[in-house]
Coordinates of C-alpha atoms and ligand atoms in Angstrom, one line a residue:
Chain A
M1 CA -153.3 -107.6 122.3
R2 CA -156.5 -106.7 124.0
K3 CA -155.8 -103.0 123.4
N4 CA -155.6 -103.6 119.7
R5 CA -158.9 -105.4 119.7
T6 CA -160.5 -102.4 121.4
K7 CA -159.0 -100.1 118.8
L8 CA -160.3 -102.2 116.0
I9 CA -163.8 -102.2 117.5
V10 CA -163.8 -98.4 117.9
L11 CA -162.6 -98.0 114.3
A12 CA -165.3 -100.3 113.1
I13 CA -168.0 -98.4 114.9
I14 CA -166.8 -95.1 113.5
A15 CA -166.7 -96.7 110.0
I16 CA -170.3 -97.9 110.4
I17 CA -171.5 -94.5 111.6
S18 CA -169.8 -92.9 108.6
I19 CA -171.5 -95.3 106.3
L20 CA -174.9 -94.7 107.8
L21 CA -174.5 -91.0 107.8
F22 CA -173.4 -91.0 104.2
C23 CA -176.3 -93.2 103.1
L24 CA -179.1 -91.6 105.1
Y25 CA -178.2 -88.0 106.0
N26 CA -180.5 -85.4 104.6
I27 CA -181.7 -87.6 101.8
Q28 CA -183.7 -85.7 99.2
G29 CA -185.5 -86.1 96.0
G30 CA -187.2 -89.4 96.7
F31 CA -185.7 -92.1 98.9
S32 CA -186.1 -94.8 96.3
Y33 CA -184.0 -92.9 93.8
A34 CA -181.3 -91.4 96.0
F35 CA -180.8 -94.3 98.4
P36 CA -179.6 -96.9 95.9
K37 CA -177.3 -94.3 94.3
R38 CA -175.7 -93.6 97.7
V39 CA -175.4 -97.3 98.5
E40 CA -173.5 -97.8 95.2
R41 CA -171.2 -95.0 95.9
V42 CA -170.5 -96.2 99.5
L43 CA -169.9 -99.7 98.2
A44 CA -167.4 -98.4 95.8
M45 CA -165.6 -96.6 98.6
I46 CA -165.6 -99.6 100.8
I47 CA -164.1 -101.8 98.0
T48 CA -161.6 -99.2 97.0
G49 CA -160.6 -98.4 100.6
T50 CA -160.1 -102.1 101.5
A51 CA -158.3 -103.0 98.3
I52 CA -155.9 -100.1 98.6
A53 CA -155.2 -100.8 102.3
Y54 CA -154.7 -104.5 101.7
A55 CA -152.5 -104.0 98.6
T56 CA -150.3 -101.3 100.3
V57 CA -149.7 -103.1 103.6
T58 CA -148.7 -106.4 102.0
F59 CA -146.7 -104.6 99.3
Q60 CA -144.7 -102.7 101.9
T61 CA -144.0 -105.8 103.9
V62 CA -142.5 -107.7 100.9
T63 CA -140.5 -104.7 99.7
H64 CA -139.4 -103.8 103.2
N65 CA -140.2 -100.1 102.9
R66 CA -143.0 -98.1 104.3
L67 CA -142.7 -95.1 102.1
L68 CA -143.5 -96.5 98.7
T69 CA -146.8 -97.8 97.5
P70 CA -147.8 -99.5 94.2
S71 CA -149.7 -96.4 93.2
M72 CA -146.6 -94.2 93.8
M73 CA -144.6 -96.5 91.5
G74 CA -147.0 -95.7 88.6
V75 CA -149.0 -98.9 88.6
D76 CA -152.3 -97.1 88.4
S77 CA -151.2 -94.8 85.6
M78 CA -150.9 -98.0 83.6
Y79 CA -154.7 -98.2 83.6
E80 CA -154.8 -94.9 81.5
V81 CA -152.2 -96.2 79.2
V82 CA -154.0 -99.5 78.5
Q83 CA -157.3 -97.7 77.9
T84 CA -155.7 -95.1 75.7
V85 CA -153.8 -97.7 73.7
I86 CA -156.9 -99.8 73.2
F87 CA -159.0 -96.8 72.0
F88 CA -156.2 -95.6 69.8
F89 CA -155.5 -98.9 68.0
A90 CA -158.7 -100.8 68.3
G91 CA -161.3 -98.1 68.6
S92 CA -164.3 -97.6 70.8
A93 CA -166.5 -100.0 68.8
S94 CA -164.1 -102.9 69.2
I95 CA -164.7 -105.9 71.4
F96 CA -161.9 -104.7 73.7
V97 CA -164.0 -101.8 74.7
V98 CA -167.6 -103.1 74.2
S99 CA -167.0 -106.1 76.4
R100 CA -166.6 -104.7 79.8
Y101 CA -165.1 -107.8 81.3
L102 CA -162.6 -108.3 78.5
N103 CA -161.6 -104.7 78.9
F104 CA -161.3 -105.1 82.6
G105 CA -159.3 -108.3 82.3
L106 CA -156.9 -106.8 79.8
S107 CA -156.3 -103.8 82.0
I108 CA -155.6 -105.9 85.0
A109 CA -153.3 -108.2 83.1
A110 CA -151.3 -105.3 81.7
M111 CA -151.0 -103.7 85.1
V112 CA -149.8 -106.9 86.8
L113 CA -147.3 -107.4 84.0
F114 CA -146.1 -103.9 84.2
A115 CA -145.8 -104.2 88.0
L116 CA -143.8 -107.4 87.8
I117 CA -141.4 -106.0 85.3
L118 CA -141.0 -102.9 87.4
Y119 CA -140.4 -104.8 90.6
R120 CA -138.1 -107.3 89.1
F121 CA -136.0 -104.4 87.9
L122 CA -136.2 -102.3 91.0
F123 CA -136.5 -104.6 94.0
R124 CA -133.8 -107.2 93.3
A125 CA -131.7 -108.7 96.0
D126 CA -129.3 -105.7 96.0
K127 CA -131.0 -102.9 97.7
H128 CA -131.5 -99.6 96.0
P129 CA -131.8 -96.5 98.1
I130 CA -135.3 -95.3 98.5
F131 CA -134.8 -92.0 96.7
L132 CA -133.7 -93.9 93.6
L133 CA -136.9 -95.9 93.7
L134 CA -138.9 -92.8 94.1
L135 CA -137.1 -91.1 91.3
A136 CA -137.6 -94.1 89.1
G137 CA -141.4 -94.1 90.0
M138 CA -141.7 -90.5 89.1
I139 CA -139.9 -90.8 85.8
I140 CA -141.9 -93.8 84.8
G141 CA -145.1 -92.0 85.9
T142 CA -144.2 -89.0 83.8
L143 CA -143.2 -91.1 80.9
L144 CA -146.5 -93.0 80.9
G145 CA -148.4 -89.7 81.3
S146 CA -146.6 -88.2 78.3
L147 CA -147.4 -91.3 76.3
V148 CA -151.1 -91.0 77.1
T149 CA -151.2 -87.3 76.3
F150 CA -149.4 -87.9 73.0
L151 CA -151.8 -90.6 71.9
Q152 CA -154.8 -88.5 73.1
V153 CA -153.7 -85.6 71.0
I154 CA -153.5 -87.5 67.8
I155 CA -156.5 -89.7 68.4
D156 CA -159.8 -89.2 66.5
P157 CA -161.9 -86.6 68.4
V158 CA -164.9 -88.8 68.6
E159 CA -162.9 -91.6 70.1
Y160 CA -161.3 -89.1 72.4
E161 CA -164.7 -88.2 73.7
S162 CA -165.6 -91.7 74.6
L163 CA -162.1 -92.4 76.0
Q164 CA -162.5 -89.5 78.3
S165 CA -165.8 -90.7 79.7
R166 CA -164.2 -94.1 80.3
L167 CA -161.2 -92.6 82.1
F168 CA -163.1 -90.1 84.1
A169 CA -163.9 -92.2 87.1
S170 CA -164.2 -90.8 90.6
F171 CA -166.3 -91.2 93.7
M172 CA -168.9 -88.9 92.2
N173 CA -168.8 -90.9 89.0
V174 CA -168.4 -94.6 90.0
K175 CA -168.2 -97.1 87.3
T176 CA -171.2 -99.0 88.8
E177 CA -171.2 -101.6 86.0
L178 CA -167.9 -102.8 87.5
L179 CA -169.1 -103.0 91.1
L180 CA -170.0 -106.7 91.0
I181 CA -166.8 -107.9 89.4
A182 CA -164.8 -105.7 91.8
I183 CA -166.5 -107.3 94.8
V184 CA -165.8 -110.8 93.4
I185 CA -162.1 -109.9 92.9
L186 CA -161.8 -108.4 96.4
V187 CA -163.4 -111.4 98.1
A188 CA -161.4 -113.8 96.0
S189 CA -158.2 -112.0 96.9
F190 CA -159.0 -112.0 100.6
I191 CA -159.7 -115.8 100.6
Y192 CA -156.5 -116.4 98.6
G193 CA -154.5 -114.0 100.7
Y194 CA -155.7 -115.3 104.0
R195 CA -153.2 -118.1 104.1
L196 CA -150.4 -115.7 103.4
L197 CA -151.0 -113.5 106.4
R198 CA -148.9 -115.4 108.9
D199 CA -146.1 -115.8 106.4
L200 CA -146.1 -112.1 106.0
D201 CA -145.8 -111.7 109.8
V202 CA -142.6 -113.7 109.6
M203 CA -141.4 -111.8 106.5
S204 CA -141.5 -108.5 108.5
L205 CA -138.5 -109.9 110.3
G206 CA -136.5 -109.6 107.1
R207 CA -135.6 -111.9 104.3
E208 CA -133.0 -113.9 106.1
N209 CA -135.0 -114.5 109.2
A210 CA -138.0 -115.5 107.1
I211 CA -136.1 -118.0 105.1
N212 CA -134.5 -119.4 108.2
L213 CA -138.0 -119.9 109.6
G214 CA -139.1 -121.9 106.6
V215 CA -141.0 -119.3 104.6
N216 CA -140.8 -119.8 100.9
Y217 CA -139.7 -116.2 100.4
D218 CA -139.5 -115.6 96.7
K219 CA -142.8 -117.3 96.0
I220 CA -144.6 -115.3 98.5
V221 CA -143.1 -112.0 97.2
L222 CA -144.3 -112.9 93.8
K223 CA -147.8 -113.8 95.0
V224 CA -148.1 -110.6 97.0
L225 CA -146.9 -108.4 94.1
I226 CA -149.5 -110.0 91.8
L227 CA -152.2 -109.7 94.4
S228 CA -151.5 -106.1 95.2
S229 CA -151.4 -105.2 91.5
V230 CA -154.7 -106.8 90.9
L231 CA -156.3 -105.0 93.8
I232 CA -154.9 -101.6 92.7
A233 CA -156.0 -102.2 89.2
T234 CA -159.5 -103.0 90.4
S235 CA -159.8 -99.9 92.5
T236 CA -158.4 -97.7 89.7
A237 CA -160.9 -99.1 87.2
L238 CA -163.7 -98.4 89.6
V239 CA -163.0 -94.9 90.9
G240 CA -159.8 -93.7 89.2
P241 CA -156.4 -93.3 90.8
I242 CA -156.0 -92.1 94.4
T243 CA -152.2 -91.9 94.7
F244 CA -151.7 -91.2 98.4
L245 CA -154.5 -93.1 100.2
G246 CA -152.4 -96.3 100.6
L247 CA -149.5 -94.4 102.1
I248 CA -151.6 -92.6 104.6
V249 CA -153.6 -95.5 105.9
S250 CA -150.8 -98.0 106.0
N251 CA -148.5 -95.7 108.0
L252 CA -151.4 -94.7 110.3
A253 CA -152.0 -98.3 110.9
Y254 CA -148.4 -99.1 111.7
Q255 CA -148.3 -96.2 114.2
F256 CA -151.7 -96.8 115.7
F257 CA -151.4 -100.6 116.2
A258 CA -147.6 -101.0 116.6
T259 CA -147.8 -104.7 115.8
Y260 CA -146.3 -107.1 113.4
K261 CA -149.5 -109.0 113.0
H262 CA -150.9 -108.5 109.5
S263 CA -154.4 -109.6 110.4
V264 CA -154.6 -106.6 112.7
L265 CA -152.7 -104.2 110.4
I266 CA -154.8 -105.0 107.3
V267 CA -158.1 -104.9 109.0
G268 CA -157.0 -101.7 110.8
A269 CA -155.7 -100.0 107.7
S270 CA -158.9 -101.0 105.8
L271 CA -161.1 -99.5 108.5
I272 CA -159.0 -96.3 108.5
S273 CA -159.3 -96.2 104.8
I274 CA -163.1 -96.6 104.8
I275 CA -163.4 -93.9 107.4
A276 CA -161.2 -91.6 105.5
L277 CA -163.1 -92.1 102.3
V278 CA -166.7 -92.3 103.5
G279 CA -166.4 -90.0 106.5
G280 CA -164.2 -87.7 104.5
Q281 CA -166.7 -87.5 101.6
F282 CA -169.5 -86.9 104.0
L283 CA -167.7 -84.0 105.6
V284 CA -166.8 -82.5 102.3
L285 CA -170.3 -82.7 100.9
H286 CA -172.5 -81.9 103.9
V287 CA -170.3 -80.0 106.4
F288 CA -168.0 -78.0 104.3
Q289 CA -170.4 -78.0 101.4
L290 CA -167.7 -78.3 98.8
S291 CA -168.3 -79.8 95.4
T292 CA -164.8 -81.4 95.2
T293 CA -164.3 -85.1 95.8
I294 CA -162.5 -86.7 98.6
S295 CA -159.7 -88.0 96.3
V296 CA -158.4 -84.5 95.8
I297 CA -158.3 -83.7 99.5
I298 CA -156.7 -87.1 100.3
N299 CA -154.0 -86.5 97.7
F300 CA -153.3 -83.1 99.2
I301 CA -153.1 -84.3 102.8
G302 CA -151.3 -87.5 101.6
G303 CA -148.7 -85.4 99.9
L304 CA -148.0 -83.4 103.0
Y305 CA -147.9 -86.6 105.1
F306 CA -145.5 -88.1 102.7
I307 CA -143.1 -85.2 103.1
Y308 CA -143.4 -85.5 106.8
L309 CA -142.6 -89.2 106.7
I310 CA -139.6 -88.6 104.4
L311 CA -138.3 -85.9 106.8
K312 CA -138.7 -88.2 109.8
E313 CA -137.0 -91.0 108.0
S314 CA -134.0 -88.9 106.9
R315 CA -133.6 -87.5 110.5
K316 CA -133.5 -91.1 111.7
A317 CA -130.9 -92.0 109.2
G318 CA -128.8 -88.9 109.6
Chain B
M1 CA -124.4 -134.9 108.3
I2 CA -123.8 -131.8 106.1
E3 CA -121.6 -132.3 103.1
I4 CA -120.4 -129.3 101.2
K5 CA -119.2 -130.2 97.7
G6 CA -117.2 -127.7 95.6
L7 CA -119.1 -124.6 96.6
S8 CA -118.1 -121.4 94.8
K9 CA -119.6 -117.9 94.8
S10 CA -118.5 -114.6 93.1
F11 CA -119.9 -111.2 93.6
G12 CA -119.4 -109.4 90.3
K13 CA -116.1 -110.7 89.1
K14 CA -114.7 -111.1 92.6
P15 CA -114.6 -114.7 93.7
V16 CA -115.6 -114.8 97.4
V17 CA -115.8 -118.5 98.0
E18 CA -113.8 -120.8 95.8
N19 CA -114.4 -124.5 95.4
V20 CA -114.9 -125.3 99.1
S21 CA -115.5 -128.9 100.0
L22 CA -115.9 -130.2 103.5
T23 CA -118.0 -132.4 105.8
I24 CA -119.5 -131.1 109.0
Q25 CA -119.2 -133.8 111.6
P26 CA -122.5 -134.6 113.3
K27 CA -122.9 -134.1 117.1
A28 CA -119.9 -131.8 117.3
I29 CA -119.0 -128.2 117.5
T30 CA -117.2 -127.0 114.4
S31 CA -115.7 -123.5 114.5
F32 CA -115.1 -121.5 111.3
I33 CA -112.2 -119.1 111.7
G34 CA -110.3 -116.8 109.3
P35 CA -109.6 -113.2 108.6
N36 CA -112.3 -110.6 107.8
G37 CA -113.6 -111.0 104.3
A38 CA -112.4 -114.6 104.1
G39 CA -115.9 -115.7 103.0
K40 CA -117.1 -117.4 106.2
S41 CA -120.5 -115.6 106.3
T42 CA -120.9 -116.2 102.6
L43 CA -120.2 -119.9 103.0
L44 CA -122.6 -120.2 105.9
S45 CA -125.3 -118.3 103.9
M46 CA -125.0 -120.8 101.1
V47 CA -125.2 -123.8 103.4
S48 CA -128.4 -122.4 105.0
R49 CA -130.0 -121.5 101.7
L50 CA -130.0 -117.8 102.3
L51 CA -127.8 -117.3 99.3
D52 CA -127.6 -119.3 96.0
S53 CA -124.2 -120.8 95.2
D54 CA -122.7 -120.3 91.7
T55 CA -121.5 -123.9 91.5
G56 CA -121.4 -126.8 93.9
E57 CA -123.9 -128.5 96.2
V58 CA -124.8 -128.9 99.8
F59 CA -126.2 -132.2 101.1
L60 CA -128.0 -132.7 104.3
D61 CA -128.1 -136.4 105.0
Q62 CA -127.6 -137.2 101.3
S63 CA -130.4 -134.9 100.1
D64 CA -129.6 -131.8 98.1
V65 CA -130.7 -128.8 100.3
K66 CA -131.8 -126.8 97.3
K67 CA -134.5 -129.5 96.6
M68 CA -135.8 -129.7 100.2
K69 CA -139.1 -128.1 101.2
S70 CA -138.5 -124.7 102.9
N71 CA -140.5 -125.7 105.9
E72 CA -138.8 -129.1 106.3
F73 CA -135.4 -127.5 106.0
A74 CA -136.3 -125.0 108.7
K75 CA -137.1 -127.8 111.1
R76 CA -133.6 -129.2 110.7
V77 CA -131.3 -126.3 110.1
A78 CA -131.3 -123.0 111.9
I79 CA -129.1 -120.0 111.2
L80 CA -128.3 -116.9 113.1
R81 CA -126.7 -114.2 111.0
Q82 CA -123.9 -111.9 111.9
S83 CA -126.0 -108.8 112.2
N84 CA -129.7 -108.6 112.9
H85 CA -131.8 -105.6 112.5
L86 CA -135.6 -105.6 112.7
N87 CA -138.0 -103.1 111.2
V88 CA -140.8 -104.2 113.5
R89 CA -141.2 -103.7 117.2
L90 CA -141.2 -107.0 119.1
T91 CA -140.8 -108.1 122.6
V92 CA -138.2 -110.7 123.5
R93 CA -140.8 -113.4 123.9
E94 CA -142.5 -112.6 120.6
L95 CA -139.1 -112.9 118.9
V96 CA -138.3 -116.2 120.5
A97 CA -141.9 -117.5 119.7
F98 CA -141.1 -116.9 116.0
G99 CA -138.5 -119.7 116.4
R100 CA -141.5 -122.1 116.6
Y101 CA -142.9 -120.9 113.3
P102 CA -141.8 -124.0 111.3
Y103 CA -143.8 -126.2 113.6
S104 CA -146.8 -124.1 114.6
K105 CA -147.2 -121.6 111.7
G106 CA -148.1 -119.0 114.2
R107 CA -150.6 -120.9 116.3
L108 CA -148.6 -121.8 119.4
T109 CA -149.4 -125.1 121.2
P110 CA -148.6 -125.8 124.9
E111 CA -145.5 -127.7 123.6
D112 CA -144.4 -124.6 121.7
E113 CA -144.7 -122.5 124.8
E114 CA -142.5 -125.0 126.7
H115 CA -139.8 -124.7 124.1
I116 CA -140.1 -120.9 124.2
D117 CA -139.8 -121.0 128.1
R118 CA -136.8 -123.2 127.9
A119 CA -135.0 -121.2 125.3
I120 CA -135.6 -118.0 127.2
E121 CA -134.3 -119.7 130.4
Y122 CA -131.2 -120.9 128.6
M123 CA -130.2 -117.4 127.7
T124 CA -131.3 -116.1 131.2
L125 CA -133.7 -113.6 129.6
G126 CA -136.6 -114.5 132.0
D127 CA -136.7 -111.1 133.6
M128 CA -136.8 -109.2 130.3
E129 CA -139.0 -111.4 128.2
Q130 CA -141.8 -108.7 128.0
K131 CA -139.3 -106.0 127.1
F132 CA -139.2 -104.6 123.6
L133 CA -136.0 -105.5 121.7
D134 CA -135.2 -101.8 121.0
E135 CA -135.1 -101.3 124.8
L136 CA -132.3 -103.8 125.2
S137 CA -128.5 -103.5 125.0
G138 CA -126.6 -104.9 122.1
G139 CA -125.6 -108.1 124.0
Q140 CA -129.1 -108.7 125.4
K141 CA -130.5 -108.4 121.9
Q142 CA -127.9 -110.8 120.6
R143 CA -129.0 -113.3 123.3
A144 CA -132.6 -112.9 122.4
F145 CA -131.8 -113.9 118.8
I146 CA -129.8 -116.9 120.0
S147 CA -132.8 -117.8 122.1
M148 CA -135.0 -117.8 119.0
V149 CA -132.6 -120.2 117.2
I150 CA -132.6 -122.5 120.2
A151 CA -136.4 -122.5 120.3
Q152 CA -136.3 -123.6 116.7
D153 CA -135.0 -126.9 118.0
T154 CA -133.1 -128.0 114.9
E155 CA -130.5 -130.8 114.7
Y156 CA -128.1 -128.3 113.0
I157 CA -127.5 -124.8 114.5
L158 CA -125.4 -122.4 112.4
L159 CA -124.2 -119.3 114.2
D160 CA -122.4 -116.4 112.6
E161 CA -120.3 -114.6 115.2
P162 CA -122.9 -115.1 118.0
L163 CA -120.4 -113.7 120.6
N164 CA -120.6 -110.3 119.0
N165 CA -121.4 -107.7 121.6
L166 CA -121.3 -110.1 124.5
D167 CA -119.3 -109.7 127.6
M168 CA -116.9 -112.4 128.9
K169 CA -119.4 -113.9 131.2
H170 CA -122.2 -114.2 128.6
S171 CA -119.7 -115.5 126.0
V172 CA -118.7 -118.3 128.3
Q173 CA -122.3 -118.9 129.2
I174 CA -123.3 -119.3 125.5
M175 CA -120.4 -121.5 124.6
K176 CA -121.2 -123.8 127.6
I177 CA -124.8 -124.0 126.5
L178 CA -123.7 -124.9 123.0
R179 CA -121.5 -127.6 124.4
K180 CA -124.5 -128.9 126.4
L181 CA -126.7 -128.9 123.3
V182 CA -124.1 -131.0 121.5
D183 CA -123.2 -133.3 124.4
E184 CA -126.6 -133.9 125.9
L185 CA -129.0 -133.3 123.1
G186 CA -126.8 -134.5 120.2
K187 CA -127.1 -131.4 118.2
T188 CA -124.6 -130.2 115.6
V189 CA -123.2 -126.7 115.9
V190 CA -121.3 -124.7 113.4
I191 CA -120.1 -121.4 114.7
V192 CA -118.1 -118.5 113.2
L193 CA -115.6 -117.1 115.8
H194 CA -113.0 -114.4 115.7
D195 CA -111.8 -115.1 119.2
I196 CA -109.7 -118.2 118.4
N197 CA -109.4 -119.0 122.1
F198 CA -113.1 -119.7 122.3
A199 CA -112.6 -121.9 119.2
S200 CA -109.7 -123.6 120.9
V201 CA -111.4 -124.3 124.2
Y202 CA -114.9 -125.2 123.1
S203 CA -114.8 -126.7 119.6
D204 CA -114.2 -130.3 118.5
R205 CA -113.1 -129.3 115.0
I206 CA -111.9 -126.1 113.3
V207 CA -112.3 -125.1 109.7
A208 CA -110.1 -122.2 108.5
L209 CA -110.9 -120.0 105.5
K210 CA -108.7 -117.5 103.8
D211 CA -109.4 -115.5 100.6
G212 CA -112.4 -117.7 99.9
R213 CA -110.4 -120.9 100.1
L214 CA -110.4 -123.7 102.6
V215 CA -107.0 -123.7 104.2
K216 CA -107.4 -125.9 107.3
D217 CA -110.0 -128.5 108.3
G218 CA -109.3 -130.8 111.2
P219 CA -109.5 -131.6 114.9
T220 CA -109.0 -128.5 117.1
N221 CA -105.5 -129.5 118.3
D222 CA -104.3 -129.8 114.7
I223 CA -105.2 -126.2 114.0
I224 CA -104.4 -124.4 117.2
N225 CA -100.6 -124.3 116.9
S226 CA -98.4 -121.5 115.7
E227 CA -97.5 -123.0 112.3
A228 CA -101.1 -123.7 111.2
L229 CA -102.3 -120.3 112.5
R230 CA -99.6 -118.5 110.7
E231 CA -100.9 -119.9 107.5
V232 CA -104.4 -118.6 108.3
Y233 CA -103.7 -115.2 109.7
D234 CA -100.2 -114.4 108.4
M235 CA -99.1 -113.5 111.9
H236 CA -97.1 -115.1 114.6
I237 CA -99.4 -116.5 117.3
P238 CA -97.7 -118.0 120.3
V239 CA -99.7 -120.9 121.9
Q240 CA -99.5 -121.7 125.6
E241 CA -101.0 -124.6 127.5
Q242 CA -103.2 -123.6 130.4
D243 CA -105.1 -126.1 132.5
G244 CA -105.2 -128.5 129.6
C245 CA -106.4 -125.9 127.2
R246 CA -104.4 -124.3 124.4
I247 CA -104.5 -120.5 124.6
C248 CA -103.2 -118.2 121.9
V249 CA -101.4 -115.1 123.2
Y250 CA -101.3 -112.9 120.2
F251 CA -102.0 -109.5 121.8
N252 CA -98.6 -108.0 121.2
S253 CA -97.3 -110.3 118.6
H254 CA -95.4 -109.1 115.5
S255 CA -96.0 -110.5 112.1
Ligands
ATP1 N1 -123.6 -108.9 98.9 C1 -122.3 -108.8 98.6 N2 -122.0 -108.1 97.5 C2 -120.7 -107.9 97.2 N3 -119.6 -108.4 97.9 C3 -119.9 -109.1 99.0 C4 -121.3 -109.3 99.4 N4 -121.2 -110.0 100.6 C5 -119.9 -110.3 100.8 N5 -119.1 -109.7 99.9 C6 -117.7 -109.8 99.9 O1 -117.3 -111.1 100.0 C7 -116.2 -111.2 100.8 C8 -116.4 -112.2 101.9 O2 -117.4 -111.7 102.8 P1 -117.9 -112.5 104.0 O3 -119.0 -111.7 104.7 O4 -118.3 -113.9 103.7 O5 -116.6 -112.5 104.9 P2 -116.4 -113.0 106.4 O6 -115.4 -114.1 106.4 O7 -117.7 -113.4 107.0 O8 -115.8 -111.7 107.1 P3 -116.1 -111.2 108.6 O9 -115.1 -111.9 109.4 O10 -115.6 -109.7 108.5 O11 -117.5 -111.3 108.9 C9 -115.8 -109.8 101.3 O12 -114.7 -109.4 100.6 C10 -117.1 -109.0 101.0 O13 -116.7 -107.7 100.6
MG2 MG1 -118.9 -112.6 108.5

């Protein structure tokens, strides 16, 4: 108990230091210009990091696996599909593109719908082996990717140009116009999700035990699946897909805190996430002086970590 | 009172429970017996809402259990399943504390703590309450789970083969505790047993299932005799009287 509190405090301090360093270190070219830019960027990282951590931990509890994340099942590729389809059929001048909020709402709705269909199909009462789920995720991801490529090849070149600028989001190119709505969604999700936390603690004992203890199981699974899709959608719209971040931070949190308490796990995973993004980006920019973004590095490390987790799991099973 | 009316369940095309109707007597121990695959666990899962039935209903004091609120149901009926595996690392006490969830929603009151203490004491787990479950033996773990169900303090306690993994001493201890819960606290216990001698010695009533059908339902003495048991198990089971108890001596019997 007390140990975990200390750990959380230490992580929070590291996160704050990372944020301060990122915002203030070696600031050039006029404080009043550079500082707000950096704050925007850091805000996007905090939102993304928290959203992904929250979505992944809750998703993994209701699906009873620690190796799959919503991103890995192709939920965030759906964002590209929606945007491409809109540009293709309605065009960049249409209300679906011009109105930021409508566009955002449509993307989220489509991603949630896609996720629900996917999960209904994949995570029914009868358990599928994990490799089958992974395979399905990969195939769906590839399928969506091909669809996007196909539409982009035959789309009008001018439309393509503006579609590209829409899709090309990253930590260097944050969609700042979406920051406010992202914050609203994140805060709303947290308030809504707060009441679910203790039920999630019980759900980590498994479906049967949870039902025995009076948890309205199916309803909470549905709520969590919707919530996690909304959060992943938000983060994807803001800074583009970061496939492996959720996997890394959730598993680090499980290992580091070794508890069933979601309040601790989620806060812990969020802090780890913020440190990885903000601290990582700081190191990349100022220490290693690379011009790449942290997403690339996280996906690289995350891929390796994933292989390690799979090997560990198969050794346990074998 | 639990009334089961015409429950059926198939997995794929295979009927697993077929049109089972019975009434569980309140304030008594009812043992479910029957061969492997007879449908005992499936029936118990449907009664406790873990599994939806294809047809039929279950009534708890006249109300349809499917229509009851999850949390209200959990305060009245507790089930322990045949096998329990956890993905999370918990201490014995943390597990038992989960038994109070329907009441406290995770914020334990002093009264909850009392229930937890008592349940741990019942299962004589006091000296290992701070141990992690994965550090325990199979039988100790089983006792921790039974402890959780006792902490849940429900009128109805459904136990699917709770004597799994237990040595003789602890088996007897648990059956005696169940007897006490029924006789002193007026609880109703339904228990799946493979050791028919435990069923014979400790239960008030016995329900026998075979191939998904109800084949026997009656007071213990009506079922524990060679003819009735042959119908259930297709095997000759001699029954002897010992200190006023009927004991089945089937160890080298021929069918
Ligand atoms: N989820 C399932 N999917 C398919 N078949 C199932 C499922 N659960 C149980 N069965 C089948 O239903 C039948 C009854 O199973 P059940 O577990 O109820 O038997 P049981 O009487 O509890 O047996 P045991 O004494 O071995 O515990 C078995 O033939 C089993 O194969
Ligand atoms: Mg069984």
